Coordinates of C-alpha atoms in Angstrom, one line a residue:
M21 CA -14.7 17.1 -42.2
R22 CA -12.0 17.8 -39.6
V23 CA -9.1 15.4 -38.9
F24 CA -10.5 13.7 -35.8
E25 CA -14.0 13.7 -37.2
I26 CA -12.7 11.7 -40.2
L27 CA -10.7 9.4 -37.9
L28 CA -13.7 8.7 -35.7
V29 CA -16.1 8.0 -38.6
V30 CA -13.6 5.7 -40.4
F31 CA -12.6 3.8 -37.3
N32 CA -16.2 3.2 -36.2
I33 CA -17.4 2.1 -39.7
L34 CA -14.5 -0.4 -39.7
L35 CA -15.5 -1.5 -36.3
L36 CA -19.0 -2.2 -37.5
G37 CA -17.6 -4.2 -40.4
W38 CA -15.4 -6.2 -38.0
I39 CA -18.5 -7.1 -35.9
L40 CA -20.6 -8.1 -38.8
F41 CA -18.1 -10.1 -40.8
A42 CA -15.0 -11.1 -38.8
K43 CA -14.7 -14.5 -37.3
N44 CA -13.4 -15.5 -33.9
K45 CA -14.3 -12.1 -32.3
T46 CA -13.4 -11.9 -28.6
Q47 CA -14.9 -9.8 -25.8
R48 CA -11.5 -8.4 -25.0
G49 CA -10.9 -7.3 -28.6
L50 CA -14.3 -5.7 -28.6
F51 CA -13.6 -3.7 -25.5
T52 CA -10.2 -2.7 -26.8
L53 CA -11.7 -1.3 -30.0
F54 CA -14.5 0.4 -28.2
G55 CA -11.9 2.1 -25.9
I56 CA -9.9 3.4 -28.9
S57 CA -13.2 4.8 -30.4
A58 CA -14.0 6.5 -27.1
I59 CA -10.5 8.0 -26.9
I60 CA -10.8 9.4 -30.5
M61 CA -14.2 10.9 -29.7
L62 CA -12.8 12.5 -26.5
V63 CA -9.8 14.0 -28.3
H64 CA -12.2 15.3 -31.1
G65 CA -14.5 16.9 -28.5
V66 CA -11.6 18.6 -26.7
I67 CA -9.6 19.8 -29.7
E68 CA -12.3 20.4 -32.4
G69 CA -15.5 20.6 -30.5
M70 CA -18.6 18.4 -30.9
R71 CA -21.4 19.3 -33.2
W72 CA -24.8 17.9 -34.0
P73 CA -24.1 16.5 -37.6
M74 CA -21.7 14.2 -35.9
I75 CA -24.3 12.7 -33.5
P76 CA -24.7 9.5 -35.7
A77 CA -21.0 9.0 -35.4
Y78 CA -21.0 9.5 -31.7
V79 CA -23.7 6.8 -31.1
L80 CA -22.1 4.5 -33.6
T81 CA -20.2 2.7 -30.9
A82 CA -23.4 1.8 -29.1
V83 CA -24.9 0.6 -32.4
A84 CA -21.9 -1.5 -33.0
L85 CA -22.3 -3.0 -29.5
L86 CA -25.9 -3.8 -30.1
L87 CA -25.0 -5.5 -33.4
F88 CA -22.4 -7.6 -31.6
V89 CA -25.0 -8.8 -29.1
I90 CA -27.3 -9.7 -31.9
R91 CA -24.6 -11.4 -33.8
S92 CA -23.5 -13.4 -30.7
K93 CA -27.1 -14.5 -30.0
S94 CA -27.5 -15.6 -33.6
K95 CA -24.3 -17.6 -33.4
S96 CA -25.4 -19.4 -30.3
D97 CA -28.8 -20.3 -31.8
K98 CA -27.5 -21.8 -35.1
A99 CA -28.0 -25.4 -33.8
K100 CA -31.8 -24.9 -33.4
G101 CA -32.6 -26.1 -37.0
Q102 CA -32.7 -25.1 -40.6
S103 CA -35.6 -22.6 -40.2
T104 CA -33.8 -20.9 -37.4
R105 CA -30.6 -20.7 -39.5
K106 CA -32.7 -19.1 -42.3
R107 CA -34.2 -16.5 -40.0
S108 CA -30.7 -15.8 -38.7
T109 CA -29.4 -15.3 -42.2
V110 CA -32.3 -13.0 -43.1
K111 CA -31.7 -11.0 -39.9
L112 CA -28.0 -10.7 -40.7
I113 CA -28.8 -9.4 -44.2
F114 CA -31.3 -6.9 -42.8
V115 CA -28.9 -5.7 -40.1
T116 CA -26.1 -5.4 -42.6
L117 CA -28.3 -3.3 -44.9
L118 CA -29.3 -1.0 -42.0
T119 CA -25.7 -0.7 -41.1
V120 CA -24.7 0.4 -44.6
I121 CA -27.5 3.0 -44.6
Y122 CA -26.6 4.2 -41.2
S123 CA -22.9 4.4 -42.1
A124 CA -23.8 6.5 -45.2
V125 CA -25.7 8.9 -42.9
V126 CA -22.7 9.1 -40.6
V127 CA -20.5 10.1 -43.5
A128 CA -23.0 12.3 -45.3
L129 CA -24.2 14.6 -42.5
P130 CA -20.8 16.1 -41.6
L131 CA -19.8 16.3 -45.3
M132 CA -23.0 18.2 -46.2
L133 CA -22.6 20.5 -43.2
P134 CA -18.9 21.0 -42.9
V135 CA -16.7 23.1 -40.8
F136 CA -15.1 24.7 -43.8
T137 CA -11.7 26.4 -43.9
F138 CA -10.4 29.5 -45.6
E139 CA -7.4 29.2 -47.9
K140 CA -4.2 30.4 -46.4
P141 CA -3.6 34.0 -47.5
R142 CA -0.9 34.1 -50.2
G143 CA 0.6 37.5 -49.3
P144 CA 3.6 38.2 -47.1
Y145 CA 1.6 39.8 -44.2
K146 CA -0.1 38.2 -41.3
I147 CA -3.6 39.6 -40.6
G148 CA -4.8 41.5 -37.5
T149 CA -8.3 42.5 -36.8
V150 CA -10.2 44.8 -34.4
T151 CA -13.9 45.7 -34.2
Y152 CA -15.7 49.0 -33.4
D153 CA -19.2 50.0 -32.4
W154 CA -19.8 53.5 -34.0
K155 CA -23.0 55.6 -33.6
D156 CA -23.9 58.4 -35.9
N157 CA -25.8 60.8 -33.8
S158 CA -26.6 63.0 -36.8
R159 CA -28.8 60.4 -38.4
E160 CA -32.0 58.7 -37.2
E161 CA -32.5 55.0 -37.5
V162 CA -35.3 54.7 -40.0
L163 CA -35.7 50.9 -39.7
T164 CA -37.0 51.0 -36.1
P165 CA -40.2 52.6 -34.7
D166 CA -38.3 54.5 -31.9
P167 CA -37.8 58.1 -33.1
N168 CA -34.9 58.5 -30.7
D169 CA -32.9 55.7 -32.2
K170 CA -29.7 56.8 -34.0
R171 CA -27.9 54.9 -36.7
E172 CA -25.4 52.5 -35.1
L173 CA -23.0 50.4 -37.0
M174 CA -20.7 47.5 -36.2
V175 CA -17.4 47.9 -38.2
Q176 CA -14.5 45.5 -38.4
V177 CA -11.0 46.5 -39.5
W178 CA -8.5 44.0 -40.9
Y179 CA -4.9 45.1 -41.3
P180 CA -1.4 43.8 -42.0
A181 CA 0.0 42.4 -38.7
D182 CA 3.5 42.2 -37.4
A183 CA 5.4 39.2 -38.5
Q184 CA 5.8 38.1 -34.9
A185 CA 2.2 38.6 -34.0
K186 CA 0.6 35.9 -31.9
G187 CA -2.8 35.7 -30.1
K188 CA -6.3 34.6 -30.4
V189 CA -7.4 33.8 -33.9
G190 CA -10.8 35.2 -34.7
V191 CA -13.8 33.0 -35.4
Y192 CA -15.9 33.6 -38.5
H193 CA -19.0 34.5 -36.4
S194 CA -18.8 35.4 -32.7
D195 CA -22.4 34.5 -31.9
I196 CA -23.5 31.6 -34.0
K197 CA -26.9 31.3 -32.5
V198 CA -27.8 34.8 -33.7
F199 CA -26.3 34.3 -37.1
A200 CA -27.9 30.9 -37.5
E201 CA -31.2 32.6 -37.0
G202 CA -30.3 35.3 -39.5
Y203 CA -29.2 32.7 -42.1
S204 CA -32.4 30.8 -41.5
K205 CA -34.3 33.9 -42.6
V206 CA -32.1 34.4 -45.6
F207 CA -32.0 30.9 -47.0
H208 CA -35.5 29.8 -45.7
V209 CA -34.2 26.6 -44.1
P210 CA -33.9 25.5 -40.4
K211 CA -31.3 27.4 -38.4
M212 CA -29.8 24.2 -37.1
L213 CA -28.2 23.7 -40.5
F214 CA -25.9 26.7 -39.9
T215 CA -24.6 25.8 -36.4
S216 CA -21.5 24.2 -37.8
I217 CA -20.4 27.6 -39.1
G218 CA -19.7 28.5 -35.4
Y219 CA -16.6 26.4 -35.5
V220 CA -15.1 28.1 -38.6
K221 CA -12.0 30.1 -37.9
T222 CA -10.3 32.9 -39.9
H223 CA -6.6 33.7 -40.2
A224 CA -7.0 37.1 -38.4
I225 CA -5.4 37.6 -35.0
E226 CA -7.5 39.8 -32.7
N227 CA -5.9 43.1 -31.6
A228 CA -2.5 42.2 -33.1
E229 CA 0.2 44.8 -33.6
I230 CA 0.2 46.4 -37.0
S231 CA 3.2 45.6 -39.2
N232 CA 6.0 48.1 -39.5
A233 CA 7.1 46.8 -42.9
E234 CA 5.5 49.8 -44.6
A235 CA 4.9 53.3 -43.2
T236 CA 1.3 53.4 -44.3
Y237 CA -1.2 51.1 -46.0
P238 CA -4.0 52.0 -48.5
V239 CA -7.5 51.7 -47.1
L240 CA -10.4 49.8 -48.7
L241 CA -14.0 50.0 -47.5
F242 CA -16.2 46.9 -47.9
S243 CA -20.0 46.9 -48.2
H244 CA -21.9 43.6 -48.1
G245 CA -25.1 42.7 -50.0
L246 CA -28.6 42.9 -48.8
T247 CA -29.0 40.2 -46.0
G248 CA -25.2 39.7 -46.0
N249 CA -22.7 40.8 -43.4
K250 CA -19.3 42.3 -43.0
M251 CA -17.7 38.8 -42.8
Q252 CA -19.3 37.5 -46.0
N253 CA -16.2 38.0 -48.2
T254 CA -13.5 36.8 -45.8
Y255 CA -11.8 34.8 -48.5
Q256 CA -11.2 38.0 -50.4
V257 CA -10.6 40.4 -47.5
E258 CA -7.8 38.2 -46.1
Q259 CA -6.1 37.9 -49.4
L260 CA -6.1 41.7 -49.9
V261 CA -4.9 42.4 -46.3
S262 CA -2.1 39.8 -46.7
H263 CA -0.9 41.9 -49.6
G264 CA -0.7 45.2 -47.7
Y265 CA -4.2 46.7 -47.5
I266 CA -6.3 47.9 -44.5
V267 CA -9.9 46.7 -45.1
V268 CA -12.8 48.3 -43.3
G269 CA -16.0 46.1 -43.3
I270 CA -19.4 47.7 -42.6
D271 CA -22.4 45.9 -41.2
H272 CA -25.4 47.8 -42.5
T273 CA -27.6 47.5 -39.4
Y274 CA -31.0 45.7 -39.9
S275 CA -30.1 45.0 -43.5
S276 CA -27.3 42.6 -42.5
T277 CA -27.7 38.9 -41.5
A278 CA -27.4 40.2 -37.9
S279 CA -25.5 42.8 -36.0
V280 CA -24.2 42.0 -32.5
F281 CA -23.2 44.9 -30.4
P282 CA -20.6 44.7 -27.6
D283 CA -23.2 45.0 -24.8
G284 CA -25.1 42.0 -26.2
R285 CA -27.8 43.9 -28.1
V286 CA -28.8 42.2 -31.4
A287 CA -30.1 44.1 -34.4
P288 CA -31.8 41.3 -36.4
L289 CA -32.4 41.3 -40.1
I290 CA -35.4 43.3 -41.2
Q291 CA -36.4 42.2 -44.7
E292 CA -38.0 45.3 -46.2
E293 CA -40.5 45.0 -49.1
N294 CA -39.0 47.2 -51.8
K295 CA -41.7 47.1 -54.5
S296 CA -40.0 49.2 -57.1
I297 CA -36.6 50.4 -58.4
A298 CA -37.4 53.8 -56.9
D299 CA -37.7 52.1 -53.5
L300 CA -34.3 50.4 -53.9
D301 CA -32.7 53.6 -55.2
H302 CA -34.0 55.4 -52.1
A303 CA -32.9 52.6 -49.7
N304 CA -29.4 52.8 -51.1
E305 CA -29.0 56.3 -49.9
Q306 CA -28.9 55.1 -46.3
W307 CA -26.0 52.8 -47.2
V308 CA -24.2 55.6 -48.9
G309 CA -24.7 57.6 -45.6
D310 CA -23.3 54.6 -43.7
A311 CA -20.2 54.5 -45.9
K312 CA -19.5 58.2 -45.6
F313 CA -19.9 58.1 -41.8
V314 CA -17.6 55.2 -41.5
L315 CA -15.0 56.9 -43.7
N316 CA -15.2 59.9 -41.4
Q317 CA -14.5 57.7 -38.4
V318 CA -11.6 56.0 -40.2
E319 CA -10.1 59.5 -40.9
R320 CA -10.3 60.1 -37.1
L321 CA -8.5 56.8 -36.4
A322 CA -5.8 57.6 -38.9
A323 CA -5.3 61.0 -37.3
N324 CA -5.5 60.0 -33.7
D325 CA -6.3 56.4 -32.7
P326 CA -6.9 56.2 -29.0
D327 CA -5.2 52.8 -29.1
Q328 CA -2.4 54.2 -31.2
R329 CA -2.7 51.3 -33.6
F330 CA -3.7 53.3 -36.7
T331 CA -2.4 56.7 -36.0
G332 CA -0.4 57.8 -39.0
R333 CA -0.6 54.3 -40.5
M334 CA -3.6 54.6 -42.8
D335 CA -2.9 56.1 -46.3
M336 CA -6.0 58.3 -46.6
N337 CA -4.8 59.7 -49.9
H338 CA -5.3 56.2 -51.5
V339 CA -8.7 54.9 -50.4
G340 CA -10.8 52.5 -52.5
M341 CA -14.1 50.8 -52.0
F342 CA -15.6 47.4 -53.0
G343 CA -18.8 45.7 -52.3
H344 CA -21.1 42.8 -53.4
S345 CA -24.6 43.2 -54.7
F346 CA -26.3 46.2 -53.0
G347 CA -22.9 47.0 -51.4
G348 CA -21.5 47.0 -54.9
A349 CA -24.1 49.6 -55.9
T350 CA -23.1 51.6 -52.8
S351 CA -19.5 51.5 -53.9
V352 CA -20.4 53.0 -57.3
Q353 CA -22.5 55.7 -55.6
M354 CA -19.6 56.5 -53.3
L355 CA -17.2 56.6 -56.2
M356 CA -19.4 59.3 -57.9
T357 CA -20.1 61.4 -54.8
D358 CA -17.1 61.2 -52.4
S359 CA -13.8 62.6 -53.5
R360 CA -12.0 60.5 -50.9
I361 CA -12.8 57.3 -52.8
K362 CA -10.1 57.0 -55.6
A363 CA -11.1 53.6 -57.1
G364 CA -14.1 51.3 -56.9
L365 CA -15.1 47.7 -57.5
N366 CA -18.7 46.5 -57.8
M367 CA -19.2 42.7 -57.5
D368 CA -22.4 41.7 -59.3
G369 CA -24.4 44.6 -58.0
I370 CA -27.3 46.1 -59.9
L371 CA -26.6 49.8 -60.3
Y372 CA -29.2 51.0 -57.8
G373 CA -28.8 54.5 -56.3
Q374 CA -29.9 58.0 -57.0
R375 CA -27.1 58.8 -59.5
R376 CA -26.4 57.4 -63.0
I377 CA -23.0 56.8 -64.6
P378 CA -22.7 59.7 -67.1
E379 CA -22.3 59.2 -70.8
E380 CA -18.6 59.9 -70.7
G381 CA -18.2 57.3 -67.9
L382 CA -16.9 57.7 -64.4
S383 CA -14.0 60.0 -63.9
K384 CA -12.3 57.5 -61.6
P385 CA -11.0 54.0 -62.0
F386 CA -13.8 51.4 -61.8
L387 CA -14.0 47.7 -62.2
M388 CA -17.4 45.9 -62.6
M389 CA -17.5 42.2 -62.0
S390 CA -20.6 40.3 -63.0
A391 CA -21.8 36.7 -63.1
D392 CA -22.8 35.7 -66.6
S393 CA -26.2 34.5 -65.1
T394 CA -26.8 38.0 -63.7
V395 CA -26.0 39.7 -67.0
E396 CA -28.4 37.3 -68.8
Y397 CA -31.1 38.0 -66.2
I398 CA -30.8 41.7 -66.7
H399 CA -31.1 41.4 -70.4
T400 CA -34.1 39.1 -70.4
S401 CA -36.2 39.6 -67.3
T402 CA -39.4 41.7 -67.8
D403 CA -41.6 40.1 -65.1
G404 CA -41.9 41.0 -61.5
P405 CA -42.0 44.4 -59.8
I406 CA -39.0 45.6 -61.7
D407 CA -38.6 45.3 -65.5
M408 CA -34.9 44.6 -65.5
K409 CA -34.5 44.9 -69.3
K410 CA -36.3 48.3 -69.4
E411 CA -35.4 49.9 -66.1
V412 CA -32.0 48.4 -65.1
L413 CA -30.2 47.4 -68.3
P414 CA -29.8 51.1 -69.6
R415 CA -27.9 51.9 -66.4
F416 CA -25.1 49.6 -67.6
D417 CA -24.5 51.4 -70.9
N418 CA -21.6 53.5 -69.7
I419 CA -19.7 51.1 -67.4
T420 CA -16.5 50.9 -69.5
K421 CA -16.6 54.5 -70.8
G422 CA -13.5 56.5 -69.9
G423 CA -11.2 53.6 -69.9
N424 CA -12.8 51.4 -67.2
Y425 CA -13.3 47.6 -67.1
W426 CA -16.2 45.1 -67.0
M427 CA -15.3 41.6 -66.1
I428 CA -18.0 39.0 -66.8
L429 CA -17.3 35.6 -65.1
N430 CA -18.7 32.5 -66.8
K431 CA -20.8 29.7 -65.3
I432 CA -21.2 31.3 -61.9
R433 CA -24.1 32.8 -59.8
H434 CA -24.7 35.8 -57.7
G435 CA -23.6 34.1 -54.5
S436 CA -20.4 32.9 -56.0
F437 CA -18.8 36.2 -55.0
T438 CA -19.3 35.4 -51.3
D439 CA -18.3 32.9 -48.6
F440 CA -21.9 31.6 -48.5
V441 CA -21.2 29.0 -51.2
L442 CA -18.6 27.4 -48.8
F443 CA -21.4 26.6 -46.2
T444 CA -22.4 23.3 -47.9
P445 CA -21.4 21.3 -51.0
V446 CA -25.0 21.7 -52.1
F447 CA -24.4 25.4 -52.7
Q448 CA -21.2 24.6 -54.5
L449 CA -22.9 22.2 -56.8
M450 CA -25.4 24.9 -57.7
Q451 CA -22.5 27.1 -58.9
G452 CA -21.5 24.7 -61.7
S453 CA -17.8 25.5 -61.2
D454 CA -14.9 25.0 -58.7
I455 CA -15.7 27.7 -56.1
R456 CA -12.1 27.8 -54.8
E457 CA -10.9 28.6 -58.3
I458 CA -13.6 31.3 -58.7
H459 CA -12.6 32.9 -55.4
D460 CA -9.0 32.9 -56.4
L461 CA -9.9 34.6 -59.7
I462 CA -12.0 37.2 -58.0
S463 CA -9.3 37.9 -55.3
D464 CA -6.5 38.0 -57.9
Y465 CA -8.2 40.5 -60.2
S466 CA -9.4 42.6 -57.3
Q467 CA -5.9 42.9 -56.0
D468 CA -4.5 43.7 -59.4
F469 CA -7.0 46.5 -59.9
F470 CA -6.3 48.1 -56.5
D471 CA -2.6 47.5 -56.8
H472 CA -2.5 49.5 -60.0
Y473 CA -4.7 52.4 -59.0
L474 CA -3.8 52.7 -55.3
K475 CA -0.3 51.4 -55.2
K476 CA 0.8 52.6 -58.7
K477 CA 2.0 49.1 -59.6
P478 CA 1.9 47.8 -63.2
F479 CA -1.0 45.6 -64.1
R480 CA -0.2 41.9 -63.9
L481 CA -3.6 40.6 -65.1
L482 CA -6.4 43.0 -66.0
E483 CA -4.9 44.9 -68.9
Q484 CA -3.2 41.7 -70.3
K485 CA -6.5 39.7 -70.3
I486 CA -8.9 42.1 -72.2
G487 CA -11.2 40.0 -74.4
E488 CA -12.9 36.6 -74.2
H489 CA -11.4 33.7 -72.3
P490 CA -12.8 30.3 -71.2
D491 CA -13.6 31.5 -67.6
F492 CA -14.4 35.2 -68.2
T493 CA -14.6 38.1 -70.6
I494 CA -13.1 41.5 -69.9
L495 CA -14.7 44.5 -71.7
H496 CA -12.6 47.7 -71.9
D497 CA -13.0 51.0 -73.7
Q498 CA -9.8 52.8 -74.4
I499 CA -9.7 56.4 -73.4

C-alpha cells in the first residue's frame, strides 16, 4: 500500500472504533474527523491516484456516519425497558462484528492487489529509456491471416543516463487496459485484478541524455517468455543498466502479453496450440529472426542514430543476450548462430530450437539459470504432449561443457525469474522464498557473468561459488 492509502485506511478504521466505543461523542468532533478523512482521501487521489481496491476505504466514512446514527438512536432508546436494552446490545455486537469484517476487507484488498515498487538500482548510473517501432519488411507476419502483413516489433532500450538527467519517469505499462486484458488471458482471472499495475512506476527517465561517464557501453538483448513482455524483468534490467549496460528489450508480437504501437494499434496475445516439441522448435525460429532483425537495427543506431543519442555510444564488439523461458531458449539459439552475440544467459528456458548444444559444449560463454522445480519437472515428467524426460532432458547434457555454468536455484518456480510475482502476495507465497532476495540473487549473478565476459572484470561471485549452497548450486566443467 502507498503512503496516503495507509494513512486513509488507518485513520478511518480508528474513526469507526471511536464511533463504536468512545463515550461523550459530539457532533462537532464527528464532523472534524470526517473532514480530516476527506482531506486525506483528496490528497491521496491527487498524488497517488484512486483505484478500485480502495473503494471500501473510500466509502468507510459513510459507513462510519451510518454507525454513528445507529449508535445515537440506540443511546436515546435505552430508557424504553430491559428488552429494548437487550436488543440494543445485540445490535451493537452485530454492528461491531460487521465493522471488523468490513475493516478486514478494507485492509486486505489493497494489500492483495498492491501498487508494488521496484527496488532502487544499486549501480552508479541513472536510467534512461526510449521506445521504437520497427518493421521487418523482409519477413511476413505468420500469426495473422493477412498475407500482406510484415513482422513488426515494439522495442524498448534502457541505457545509462546523465547524472543530471531529469524528466518524466516511465510507467511500467503505458496502456493498462490493454495489458490487463492480456494478463487476464495469461493467468485466467478477471482483468480487473491487474488494473493496479497501471500505477506502478519504474526508475527510467524517458528520452534522457545518455551518460558521458564512459565512451561506450556493452549491449544486451532481452527476450521475454511466451505470453510475457519486454517489461517483465524490469527489476533485472534496471540493475544491469545502472551498472553500465545498454539493454534492448524485444516484444515478440502476438506472443507477448500485448504489443501497443505508437498509432494506437494493439497486437493482442495469440495463444498458439503447440502440440509437440517439433512445433515449439519451429516457433522458436521466428523469435530468433526477431532477435537478429533487432540486432541489425541496433547496429544502425550505433552507427547513425537519427536522434544522435546512441551514435558511437554502443559497444557492438561486446554484445550479449539474456532471456526467460522461451526467450532464454532464443538466447541459446542466438549464441550458437550469430557471431555478434559474445555471451548468453538462459533463465529457466527449456532448450527449444532447431540446434542442439554440441558434445564439446558451446564455444562461447554461457550461463544457464534454472529453478529446482523446473529441473525436477524435466527429470520426471513423461505425461502430456511432450515427454520431458525423453525428449527434453538429453538437450541439457552438454550445458556446462567447455567451461560454462549451470546455476540451479532452490525452492523457486518458473515465474520467480520475472516481475510477475510482484503483482500480488498470493504469487509470492506460491514461490516459497523471499522474492526480493531471489531477484537480488538473479541480478547479481547476471551482472557478474556479463561483467566478466563483456567488460573483462574479475569474477566476484560465479567462480567463487561453484558447488552446493543453501540457496543454489552452481555446476561447472573445467576446460
